[in-house]
Tab-separated table of C-alpha atoms and ligand atoms in Angstrom:
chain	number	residue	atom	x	y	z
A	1380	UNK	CA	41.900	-23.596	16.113
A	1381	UNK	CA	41.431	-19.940	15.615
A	1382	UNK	CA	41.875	-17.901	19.033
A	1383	UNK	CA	38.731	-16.126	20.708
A	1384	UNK	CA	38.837	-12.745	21.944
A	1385	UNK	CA	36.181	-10.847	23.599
A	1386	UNK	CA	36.146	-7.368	23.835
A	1387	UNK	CA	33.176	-5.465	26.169
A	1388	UNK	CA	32.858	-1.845	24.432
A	1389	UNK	CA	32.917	-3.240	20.993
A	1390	UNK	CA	30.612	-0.482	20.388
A	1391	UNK	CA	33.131	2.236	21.406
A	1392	UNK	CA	36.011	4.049	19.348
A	1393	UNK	CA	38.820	1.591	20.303
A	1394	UNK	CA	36.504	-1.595	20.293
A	1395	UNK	CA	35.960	-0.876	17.136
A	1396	UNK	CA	39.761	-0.310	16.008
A	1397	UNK	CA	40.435	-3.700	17.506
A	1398	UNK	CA	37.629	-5.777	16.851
A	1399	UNK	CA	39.287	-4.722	13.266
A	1400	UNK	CA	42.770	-5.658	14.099
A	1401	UNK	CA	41.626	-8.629	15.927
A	1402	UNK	CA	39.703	-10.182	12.524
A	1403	UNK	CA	42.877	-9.020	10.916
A	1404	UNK	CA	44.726	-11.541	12.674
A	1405	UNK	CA	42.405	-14.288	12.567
A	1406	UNK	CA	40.585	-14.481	15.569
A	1407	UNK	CA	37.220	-14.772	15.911
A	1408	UNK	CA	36.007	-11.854	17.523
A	1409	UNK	CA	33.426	-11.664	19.860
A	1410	UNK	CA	31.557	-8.238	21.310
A	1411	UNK	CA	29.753	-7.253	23.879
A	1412	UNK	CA	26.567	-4.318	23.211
A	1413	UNK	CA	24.394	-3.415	25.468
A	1414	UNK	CA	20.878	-2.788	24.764
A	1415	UNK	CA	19.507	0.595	23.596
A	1416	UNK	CA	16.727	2.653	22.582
A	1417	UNK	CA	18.614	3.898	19.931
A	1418	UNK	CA	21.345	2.323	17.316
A	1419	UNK	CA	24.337	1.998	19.174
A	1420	UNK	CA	26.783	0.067	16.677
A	1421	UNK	CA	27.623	2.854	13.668
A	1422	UNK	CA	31.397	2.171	14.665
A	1423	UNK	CA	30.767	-1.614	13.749
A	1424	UNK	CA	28.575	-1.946	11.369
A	1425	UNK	CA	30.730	-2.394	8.420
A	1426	UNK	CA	32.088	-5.746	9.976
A	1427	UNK	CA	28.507	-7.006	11.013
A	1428	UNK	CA	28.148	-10.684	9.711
A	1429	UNK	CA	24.432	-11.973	9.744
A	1430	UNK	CA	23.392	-14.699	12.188
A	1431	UNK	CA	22.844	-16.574	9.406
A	1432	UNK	CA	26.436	-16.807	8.081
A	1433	UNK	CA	27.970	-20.226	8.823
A	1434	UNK	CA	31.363	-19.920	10.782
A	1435	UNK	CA	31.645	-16.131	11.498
A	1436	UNK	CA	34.495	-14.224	13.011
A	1437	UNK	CA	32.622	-11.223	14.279
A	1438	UNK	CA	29.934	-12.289	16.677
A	1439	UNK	CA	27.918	-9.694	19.014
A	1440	UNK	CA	26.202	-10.085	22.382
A	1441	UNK	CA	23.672	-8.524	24.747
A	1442	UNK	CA	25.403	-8.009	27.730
A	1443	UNK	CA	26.267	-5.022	30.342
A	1444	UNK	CA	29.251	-4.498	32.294
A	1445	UNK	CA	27.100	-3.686	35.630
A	1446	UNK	CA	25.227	-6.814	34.943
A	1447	UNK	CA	27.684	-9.838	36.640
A	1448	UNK	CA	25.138	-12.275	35.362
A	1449	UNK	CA	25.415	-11.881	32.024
A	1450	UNK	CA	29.129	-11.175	32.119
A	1451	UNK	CA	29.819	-14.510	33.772
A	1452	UNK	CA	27.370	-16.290	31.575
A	1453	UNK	CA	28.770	-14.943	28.349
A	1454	UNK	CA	32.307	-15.735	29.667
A	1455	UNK	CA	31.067	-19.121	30.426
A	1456	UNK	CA	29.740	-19.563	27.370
A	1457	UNK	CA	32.514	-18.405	25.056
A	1458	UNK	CA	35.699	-19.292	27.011
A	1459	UNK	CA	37.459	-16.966	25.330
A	1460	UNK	CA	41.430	-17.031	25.389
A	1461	UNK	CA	41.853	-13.061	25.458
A	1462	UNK	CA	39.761	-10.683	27.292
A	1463	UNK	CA	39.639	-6.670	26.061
A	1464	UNK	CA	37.755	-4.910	29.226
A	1465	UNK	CA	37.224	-1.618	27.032
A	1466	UNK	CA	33.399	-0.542	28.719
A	1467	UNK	CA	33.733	2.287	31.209
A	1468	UNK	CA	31.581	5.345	31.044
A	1469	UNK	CA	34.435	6.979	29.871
A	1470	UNK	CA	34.114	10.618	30.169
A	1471	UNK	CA	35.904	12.610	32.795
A	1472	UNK	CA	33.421	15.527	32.845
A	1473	UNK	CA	30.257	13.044	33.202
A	1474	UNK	CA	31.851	11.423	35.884
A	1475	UNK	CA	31.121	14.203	38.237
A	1476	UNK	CA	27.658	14.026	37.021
A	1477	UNK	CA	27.247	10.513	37.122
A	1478	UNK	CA	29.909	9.415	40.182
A	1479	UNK	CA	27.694	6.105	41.300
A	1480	UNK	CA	27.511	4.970	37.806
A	1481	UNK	CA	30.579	5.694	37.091
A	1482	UNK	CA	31.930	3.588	39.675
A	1483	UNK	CA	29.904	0.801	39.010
A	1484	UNK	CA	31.025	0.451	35.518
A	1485	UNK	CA	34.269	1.504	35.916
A	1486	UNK	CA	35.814	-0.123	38.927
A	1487	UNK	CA	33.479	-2.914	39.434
A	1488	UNK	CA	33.043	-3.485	36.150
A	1489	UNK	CA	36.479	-4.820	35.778
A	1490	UNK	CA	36.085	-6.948	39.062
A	1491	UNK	CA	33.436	-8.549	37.770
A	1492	UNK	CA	35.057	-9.873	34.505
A	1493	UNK	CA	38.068	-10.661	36.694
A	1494	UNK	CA	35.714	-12.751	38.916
A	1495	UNK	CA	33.767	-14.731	36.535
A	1496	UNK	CA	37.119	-15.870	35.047
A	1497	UNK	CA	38.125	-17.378	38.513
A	1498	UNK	CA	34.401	-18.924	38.964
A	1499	UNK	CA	34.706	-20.313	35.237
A	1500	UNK	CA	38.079	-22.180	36.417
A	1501	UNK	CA	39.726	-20.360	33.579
A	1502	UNK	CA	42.563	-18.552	35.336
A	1503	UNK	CA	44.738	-20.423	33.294
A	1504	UNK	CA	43.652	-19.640	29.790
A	1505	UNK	CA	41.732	-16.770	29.518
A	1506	UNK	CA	44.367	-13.602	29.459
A	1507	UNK	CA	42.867	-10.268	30.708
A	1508	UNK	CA	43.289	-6.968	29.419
A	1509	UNK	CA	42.204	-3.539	31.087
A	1510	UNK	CA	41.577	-0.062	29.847
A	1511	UNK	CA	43.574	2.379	32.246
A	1512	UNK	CA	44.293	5.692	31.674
A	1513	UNK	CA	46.286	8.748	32.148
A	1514	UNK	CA	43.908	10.258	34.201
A	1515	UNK	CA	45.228	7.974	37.119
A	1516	UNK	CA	48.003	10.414	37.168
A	1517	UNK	CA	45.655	13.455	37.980
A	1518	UNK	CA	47.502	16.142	39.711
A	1519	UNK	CA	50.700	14.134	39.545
A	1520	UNK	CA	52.020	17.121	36.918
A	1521	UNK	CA	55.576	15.999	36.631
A	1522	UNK	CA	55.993	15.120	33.121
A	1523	UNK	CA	56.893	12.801	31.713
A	1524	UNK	CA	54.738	10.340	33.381
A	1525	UNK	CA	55.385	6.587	33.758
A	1526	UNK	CA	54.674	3.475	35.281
A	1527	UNK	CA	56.330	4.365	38.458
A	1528	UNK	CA	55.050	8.003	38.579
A	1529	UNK	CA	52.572	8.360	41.314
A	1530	UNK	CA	48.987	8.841	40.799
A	1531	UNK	CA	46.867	11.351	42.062
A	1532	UNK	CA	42.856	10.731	40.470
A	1533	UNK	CA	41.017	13.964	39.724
A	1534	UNK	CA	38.019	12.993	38.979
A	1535	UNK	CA	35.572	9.816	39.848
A	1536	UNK	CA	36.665	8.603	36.703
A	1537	UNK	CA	40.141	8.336	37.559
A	1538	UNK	CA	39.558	6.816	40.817
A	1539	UNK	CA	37.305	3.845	39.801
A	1540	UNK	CA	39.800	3.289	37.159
A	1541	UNK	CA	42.377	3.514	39.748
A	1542	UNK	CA	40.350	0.670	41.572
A	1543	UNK	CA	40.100	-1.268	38.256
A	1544	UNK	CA	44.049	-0.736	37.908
A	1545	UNK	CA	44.897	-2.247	41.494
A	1546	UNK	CA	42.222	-5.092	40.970
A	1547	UNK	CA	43.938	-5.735	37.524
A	1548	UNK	CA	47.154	-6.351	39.674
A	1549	UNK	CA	45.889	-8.212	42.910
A	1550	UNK	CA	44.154	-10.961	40.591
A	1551	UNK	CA	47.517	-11.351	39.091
A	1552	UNK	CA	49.357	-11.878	41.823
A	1553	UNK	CA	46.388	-13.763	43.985
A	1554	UNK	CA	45.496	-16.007	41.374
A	1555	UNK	CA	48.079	-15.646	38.758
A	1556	UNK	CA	45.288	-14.947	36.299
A	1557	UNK	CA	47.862	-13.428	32.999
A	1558	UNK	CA	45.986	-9.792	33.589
A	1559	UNK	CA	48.017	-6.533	32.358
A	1560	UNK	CA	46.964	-2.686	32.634
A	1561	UNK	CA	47.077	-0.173	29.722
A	1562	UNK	CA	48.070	2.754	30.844
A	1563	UNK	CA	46.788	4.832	27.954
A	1564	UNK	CA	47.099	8.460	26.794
A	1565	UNK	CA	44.420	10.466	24.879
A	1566	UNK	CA	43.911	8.914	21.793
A	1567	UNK	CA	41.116	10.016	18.789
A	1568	UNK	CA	39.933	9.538	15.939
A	1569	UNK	CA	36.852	9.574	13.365
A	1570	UNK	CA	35.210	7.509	15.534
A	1571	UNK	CA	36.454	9.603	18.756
A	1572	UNK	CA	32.581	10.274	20.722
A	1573	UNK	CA	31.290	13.655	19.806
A	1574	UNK	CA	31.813	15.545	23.423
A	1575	UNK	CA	35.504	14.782	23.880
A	1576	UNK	CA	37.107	17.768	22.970
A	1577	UNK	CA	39.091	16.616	19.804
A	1578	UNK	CA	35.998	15.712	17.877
A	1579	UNK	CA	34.353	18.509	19.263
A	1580	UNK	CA	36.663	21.382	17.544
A	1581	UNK	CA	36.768	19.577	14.239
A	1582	UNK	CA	32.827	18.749	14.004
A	1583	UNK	CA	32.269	22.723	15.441
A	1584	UNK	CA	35.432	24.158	12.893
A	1585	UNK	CA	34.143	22.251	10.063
A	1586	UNK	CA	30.717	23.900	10.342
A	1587	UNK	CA	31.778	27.389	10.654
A	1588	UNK	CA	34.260	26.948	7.738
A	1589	UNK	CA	30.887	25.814	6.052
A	1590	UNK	CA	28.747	28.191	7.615
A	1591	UNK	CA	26.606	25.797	9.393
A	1592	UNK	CA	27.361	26.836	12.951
A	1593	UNK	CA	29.171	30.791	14.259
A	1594	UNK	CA	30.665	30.118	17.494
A	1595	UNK	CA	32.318	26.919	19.217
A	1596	UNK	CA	32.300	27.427	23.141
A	1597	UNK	CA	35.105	25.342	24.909
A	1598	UNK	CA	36.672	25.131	28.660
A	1599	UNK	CA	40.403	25.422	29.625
A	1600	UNK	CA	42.234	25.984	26.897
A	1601	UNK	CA	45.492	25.474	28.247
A	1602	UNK	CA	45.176	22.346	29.344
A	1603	UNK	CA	48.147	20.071	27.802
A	1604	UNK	CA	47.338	16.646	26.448
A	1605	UNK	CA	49.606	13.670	25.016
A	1606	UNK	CA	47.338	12.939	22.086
A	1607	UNK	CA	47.612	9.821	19.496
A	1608	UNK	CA	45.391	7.798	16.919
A	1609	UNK	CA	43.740	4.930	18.036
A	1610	UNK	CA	44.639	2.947	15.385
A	1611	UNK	CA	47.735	2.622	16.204
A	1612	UNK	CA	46.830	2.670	20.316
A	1613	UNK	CA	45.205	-0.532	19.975
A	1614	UNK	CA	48.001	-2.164	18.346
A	1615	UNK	CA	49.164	-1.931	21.906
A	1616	UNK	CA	46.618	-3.746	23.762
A	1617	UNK	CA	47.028	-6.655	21.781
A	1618	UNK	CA	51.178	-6.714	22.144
A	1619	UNK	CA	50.496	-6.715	26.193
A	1620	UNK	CA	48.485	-9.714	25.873
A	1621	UNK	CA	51.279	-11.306	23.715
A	1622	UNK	CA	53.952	-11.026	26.198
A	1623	UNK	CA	55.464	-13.574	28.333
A	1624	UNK	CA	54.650	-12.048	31.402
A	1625	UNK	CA	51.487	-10.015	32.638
A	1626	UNK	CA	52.781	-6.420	32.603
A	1627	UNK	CA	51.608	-2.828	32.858
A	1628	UNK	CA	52.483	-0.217	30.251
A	1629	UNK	CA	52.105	3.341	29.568
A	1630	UNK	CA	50.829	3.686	26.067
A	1631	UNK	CA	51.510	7.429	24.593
A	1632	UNK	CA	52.925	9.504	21.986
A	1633	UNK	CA	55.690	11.346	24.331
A	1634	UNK	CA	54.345	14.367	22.761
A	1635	UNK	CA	52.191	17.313	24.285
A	1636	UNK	CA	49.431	19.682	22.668
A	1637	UNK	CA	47.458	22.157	24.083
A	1638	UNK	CA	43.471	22.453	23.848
A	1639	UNK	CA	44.394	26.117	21.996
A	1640	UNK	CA	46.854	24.680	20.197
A	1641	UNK	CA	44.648	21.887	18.928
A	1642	UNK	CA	42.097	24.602	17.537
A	1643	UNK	CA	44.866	26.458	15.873
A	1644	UNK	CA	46.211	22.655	14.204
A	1645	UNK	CA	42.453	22.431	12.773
A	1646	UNK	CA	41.890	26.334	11.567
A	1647	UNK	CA	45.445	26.093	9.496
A	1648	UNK	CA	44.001	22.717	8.183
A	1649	UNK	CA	40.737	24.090	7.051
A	1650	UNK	CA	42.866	27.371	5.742
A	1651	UNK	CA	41.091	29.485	8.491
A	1652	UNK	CA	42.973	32.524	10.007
A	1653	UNK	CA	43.011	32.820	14.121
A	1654	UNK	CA	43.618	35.867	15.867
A	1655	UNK	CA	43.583	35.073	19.614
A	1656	UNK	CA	42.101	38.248	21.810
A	1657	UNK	CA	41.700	38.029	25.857
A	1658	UNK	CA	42.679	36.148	28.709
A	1659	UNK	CA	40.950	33.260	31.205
A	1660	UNK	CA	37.360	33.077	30.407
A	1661	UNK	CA	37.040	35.732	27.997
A	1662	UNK	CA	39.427	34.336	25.594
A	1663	UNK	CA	38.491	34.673	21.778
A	1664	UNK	CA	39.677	33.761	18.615
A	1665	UNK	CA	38.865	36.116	15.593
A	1666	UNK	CA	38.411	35.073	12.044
A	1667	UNK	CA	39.393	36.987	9.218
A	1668	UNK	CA	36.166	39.005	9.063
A	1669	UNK	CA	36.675	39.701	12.440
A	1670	UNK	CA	33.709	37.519	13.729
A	1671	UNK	CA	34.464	35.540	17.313
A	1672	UNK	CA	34.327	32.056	16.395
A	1673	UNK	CA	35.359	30.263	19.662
A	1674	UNK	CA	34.917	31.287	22.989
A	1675	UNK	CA	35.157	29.921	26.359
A	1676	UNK	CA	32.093	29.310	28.640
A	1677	UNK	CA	32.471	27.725	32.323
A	1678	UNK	CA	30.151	25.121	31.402
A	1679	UNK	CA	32.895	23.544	30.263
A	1680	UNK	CA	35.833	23.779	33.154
A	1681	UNK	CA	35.201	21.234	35.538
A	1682	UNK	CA	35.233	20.973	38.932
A	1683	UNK	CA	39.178	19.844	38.854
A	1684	UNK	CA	41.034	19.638	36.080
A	1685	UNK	CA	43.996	17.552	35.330
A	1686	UNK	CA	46.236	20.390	33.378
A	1687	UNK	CA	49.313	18.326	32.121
A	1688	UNK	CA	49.350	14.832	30.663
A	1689	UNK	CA	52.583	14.510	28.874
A	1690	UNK	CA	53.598	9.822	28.791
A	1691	UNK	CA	57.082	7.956	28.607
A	1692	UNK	CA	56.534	4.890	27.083
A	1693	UNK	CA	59.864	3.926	27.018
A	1694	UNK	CA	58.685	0.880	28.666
A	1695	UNK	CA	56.639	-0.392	25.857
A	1696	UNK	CA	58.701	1.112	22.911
A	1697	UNK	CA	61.472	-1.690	24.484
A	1698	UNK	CA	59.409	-4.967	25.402
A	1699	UNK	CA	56.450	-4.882	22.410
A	1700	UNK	CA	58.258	-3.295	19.981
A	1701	UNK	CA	55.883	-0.156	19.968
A	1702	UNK	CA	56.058	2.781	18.474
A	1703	UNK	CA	52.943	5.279	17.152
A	1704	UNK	CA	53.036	5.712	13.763
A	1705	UNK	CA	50.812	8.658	13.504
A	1706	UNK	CA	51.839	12.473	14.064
A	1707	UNK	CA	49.331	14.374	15.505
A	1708	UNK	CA	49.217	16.398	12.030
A	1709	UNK	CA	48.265	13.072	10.641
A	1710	UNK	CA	45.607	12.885	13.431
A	1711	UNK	CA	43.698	16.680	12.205
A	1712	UNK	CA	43.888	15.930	8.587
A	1713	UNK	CA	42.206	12.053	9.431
A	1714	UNK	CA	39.606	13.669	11.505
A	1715	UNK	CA	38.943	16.757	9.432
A	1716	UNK	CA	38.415	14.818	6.185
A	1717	UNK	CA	36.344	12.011	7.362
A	1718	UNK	CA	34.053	14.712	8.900
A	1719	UNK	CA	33.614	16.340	5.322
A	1720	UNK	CA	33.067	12.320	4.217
A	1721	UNK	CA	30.494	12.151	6.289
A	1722	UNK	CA	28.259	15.339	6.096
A	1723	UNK	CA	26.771	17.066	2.635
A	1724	UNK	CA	27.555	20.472	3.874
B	284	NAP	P1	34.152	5.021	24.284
B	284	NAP	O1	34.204	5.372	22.830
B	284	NAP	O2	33.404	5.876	25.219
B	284	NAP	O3	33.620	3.512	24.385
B	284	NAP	C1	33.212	2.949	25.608
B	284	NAP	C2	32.547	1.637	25.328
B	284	NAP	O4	32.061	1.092	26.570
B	284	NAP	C3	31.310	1.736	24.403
B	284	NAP	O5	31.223	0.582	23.620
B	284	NAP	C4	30.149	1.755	25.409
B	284	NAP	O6	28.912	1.313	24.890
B	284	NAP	C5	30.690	0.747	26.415
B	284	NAP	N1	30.014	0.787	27.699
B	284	NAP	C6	29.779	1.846	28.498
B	284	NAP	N2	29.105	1.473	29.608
B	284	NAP	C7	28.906	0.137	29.477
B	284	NAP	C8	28.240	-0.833	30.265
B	284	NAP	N3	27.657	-0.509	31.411
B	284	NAP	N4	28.221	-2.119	29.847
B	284	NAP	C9	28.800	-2.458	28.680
B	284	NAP	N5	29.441	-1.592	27.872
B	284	NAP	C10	29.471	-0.302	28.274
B	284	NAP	O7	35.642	4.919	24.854
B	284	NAP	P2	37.028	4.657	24.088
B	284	NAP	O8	37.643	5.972	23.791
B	284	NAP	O9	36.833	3.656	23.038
B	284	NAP	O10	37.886	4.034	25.277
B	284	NAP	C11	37.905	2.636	25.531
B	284	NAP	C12	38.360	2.387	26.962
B	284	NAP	O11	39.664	2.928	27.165
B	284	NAP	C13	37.470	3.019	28.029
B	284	NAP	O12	37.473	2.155	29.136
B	284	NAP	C14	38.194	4.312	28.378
B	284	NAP	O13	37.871	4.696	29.698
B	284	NAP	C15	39.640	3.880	28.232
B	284	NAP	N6	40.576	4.913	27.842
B	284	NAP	C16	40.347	5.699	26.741
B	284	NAP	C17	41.297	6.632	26.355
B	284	NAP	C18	41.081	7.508	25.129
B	284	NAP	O14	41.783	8.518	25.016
B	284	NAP	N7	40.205	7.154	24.223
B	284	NAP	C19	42.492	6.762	27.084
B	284	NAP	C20	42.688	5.937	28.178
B	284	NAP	C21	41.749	5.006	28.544
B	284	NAP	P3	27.920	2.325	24.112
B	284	NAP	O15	28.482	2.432	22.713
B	284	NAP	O16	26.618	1.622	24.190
B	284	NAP	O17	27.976	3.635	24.840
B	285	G4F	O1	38.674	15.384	25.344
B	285	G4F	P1	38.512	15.389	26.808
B	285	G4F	O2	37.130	15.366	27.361
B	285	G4F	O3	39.379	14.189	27.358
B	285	G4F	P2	40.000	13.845	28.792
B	285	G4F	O4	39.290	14.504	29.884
B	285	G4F	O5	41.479	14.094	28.705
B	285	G4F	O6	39.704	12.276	28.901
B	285	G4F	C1	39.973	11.393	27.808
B	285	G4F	O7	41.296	10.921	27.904
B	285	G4F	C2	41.566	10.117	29.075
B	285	G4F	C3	43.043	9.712	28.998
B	285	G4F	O8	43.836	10.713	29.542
B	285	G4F	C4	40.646	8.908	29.044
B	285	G4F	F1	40.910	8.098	30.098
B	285	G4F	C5	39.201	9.361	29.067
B	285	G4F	O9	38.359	8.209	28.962
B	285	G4F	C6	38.944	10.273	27.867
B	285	G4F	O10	39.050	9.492	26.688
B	285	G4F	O11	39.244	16.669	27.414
B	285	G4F	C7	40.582	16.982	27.125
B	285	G4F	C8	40.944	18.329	27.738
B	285	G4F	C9	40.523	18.464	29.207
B	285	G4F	O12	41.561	19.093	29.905
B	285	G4F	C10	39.302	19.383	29.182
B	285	G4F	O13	39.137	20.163	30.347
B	285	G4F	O14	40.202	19.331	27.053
B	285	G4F	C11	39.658	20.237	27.987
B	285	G4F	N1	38.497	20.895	27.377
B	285	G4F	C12	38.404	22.221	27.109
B	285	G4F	N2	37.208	22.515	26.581
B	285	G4F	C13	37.338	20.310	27.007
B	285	G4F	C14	36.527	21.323	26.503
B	285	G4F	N3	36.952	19.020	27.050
B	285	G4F	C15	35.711	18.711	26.564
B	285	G4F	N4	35.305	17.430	26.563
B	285	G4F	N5	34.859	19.700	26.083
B	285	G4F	C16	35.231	21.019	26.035
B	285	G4F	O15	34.466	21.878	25.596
């Protein structure tokens, strides 16, 4: 019998990674979308199998992760042996925007998968995996952070993923249900959303190199980030839920970057000279004909900001064998050249 795995926010960047990995190794996958007005699965569509198919690996859902209804029923339904709880509203600046919603999603979204696997009697076979983050560790800024560090949420994202973390843990040990965190640093892609700041500076530097776009206006650029490939991030997820134990486990490169930094990794990639001009908000960078091409604007700082994220995953290196693969050089030249794949500048 081939193993079942469910994974709400198939959709996203890392559902989609793993629904890959998952088919990889045999399972059969199945994903959770929710419904919308406009065509939500580009990151999946290349493993789509037609209803029609007889004995498919990749099936997908209607479902919602505010909607306990249909994530009991679906869990009811499937049984599944591993759960991937991967849907959160998952950006840090939104989450000031959207705190209520964010909260709902985030925190008792993860309740309520933990919940319908007690009602469904299947505490003993379904395994449960959640989607933390670095972000728990806020304006905890001694680096290098790890399981034991202490956290400090700075935004309502953190703390309803701080809530999903401790749920994560009192199901465990309440019910014994096998349910592990991820404590995950930044990791991007291709398929990394278009507002996170990664994709942003490639998508904005690739234009200008192409003269499609002048300027690219970002926040802080000195904030420090720990940044990896998905790819090889959700390699991880599935070695937690392959241990003997339920465990929790920073997930991260051990490596830091800054935002400026970052831009400066993309310009030398696209053969595009920086000079850097100013200080705080009006810092610049200068291209060779002496035209600004980024620029800060405070649209983009937000109301706290978490200035360090720097992991030790010496944890997970040891007990699954871990270790990322790809340098965050690696990381530009993947992103860069996929978005010149993509668009007929
Ligand atoms: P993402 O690209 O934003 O994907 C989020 C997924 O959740 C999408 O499939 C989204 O669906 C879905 N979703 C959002 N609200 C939902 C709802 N109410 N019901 C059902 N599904 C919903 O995020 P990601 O980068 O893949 O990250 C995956 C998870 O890891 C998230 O929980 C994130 O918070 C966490 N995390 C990410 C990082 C990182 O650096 N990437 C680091 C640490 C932790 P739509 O496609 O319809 O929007
Ligand atoms: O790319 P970001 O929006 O990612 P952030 O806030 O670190 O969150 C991501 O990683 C977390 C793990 O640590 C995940 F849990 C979370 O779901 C998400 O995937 O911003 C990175 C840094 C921030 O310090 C931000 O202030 O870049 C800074 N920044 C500067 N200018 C900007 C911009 N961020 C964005 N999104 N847009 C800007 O223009």
């Amino acid at each position: 019998m081939k193993k079942k795995a469910l994974i709400f926010g198939v959709t996203g960047q890392d559902g989609s990674y793993l629904a890959e990995l998952l088919i990889k190794k045999r399972y059969v996958v199945h994903g959770v979308k929710r419904r919308s007005s406009s065509i939500n699965t580009g990151r999946i569509d290349h493993i789509y199998q037609d209803p029609h198919i007889k004995n498919r690996n990749f099936i997908l859902h209607y479902g919602d992760i505010t909607d306990s209804l249909s994530v009991t029923r679906l869990i009811n339904q499937i049984k599944p042996d591993e759960i991937y709880n991967l849907a959160a509203q998952s950006h840090v600046q939104v989450s000031f925007e959207s705190p209520e919603y964010t909260a709902n999603a985030d925190a008792l979204g993860a309740l309520r998968i933990l919940e319908a696997i007690r009602f469904n009697n299947l505490e003993k076979k379904t395994k449960f995996y959640q989607a933390g983050t670095s972000e728990l560790y806020g304006l905890n800024e001694k680096t290098p952070q790890n399981e034991n560090s202490h956290f400090h949420p700075a935004s309502p994202y953190g703390v309803a993923k701080l809530y999903a973390h401790w749920i994560t843990i009192n199901y465990r040990e309440a019910y014994k249900i096998f349910a592990s965190n991820g404590i995950l640093f930044n990791h991007e892609s291709p398929r990394r959303g278009e507002t996170f700041v990664t994709q942003k500076i490639v998508q904005a530097m690739c234009k200008i190199k192409m003269k499609k776009q002048k300027i690219l206006y970002l926040g802080n650029l000195y904030s420090k980030r720990d940044w990896g490939h998905a790819k090889d991030f959700v390699k991880a997820m599935w070695l937690i839920l392959q241990q003997k134990k339920p465990n929790d486990f920073v997930i991260s490169t051990g490596k830091q970057t800054t935002v400026k930094n970052f831009v400066n990794l993309v310009a030398s990639h696209l053969k595009m000279k920086l000079k850097w001009k100013g200080k705080g908000i009006k810092e610049k960078a200068i291209d060779e004909n002496g035209k600004v091409i980024v620029a800060c604007d405070k649209a983009y700082y937000r109301p706290l900001e978490v200035n360090s994220l720097l992991g030790d995953s010496k944890k997970a290196r040891r007990a699954l064998g871990w270790k990322p693969q790809v340098k965050i050089n690696e990381l530009v030249s993947d992103m860069v050249n996929m978005e010149f794949k993509r668009n007929s500048y």
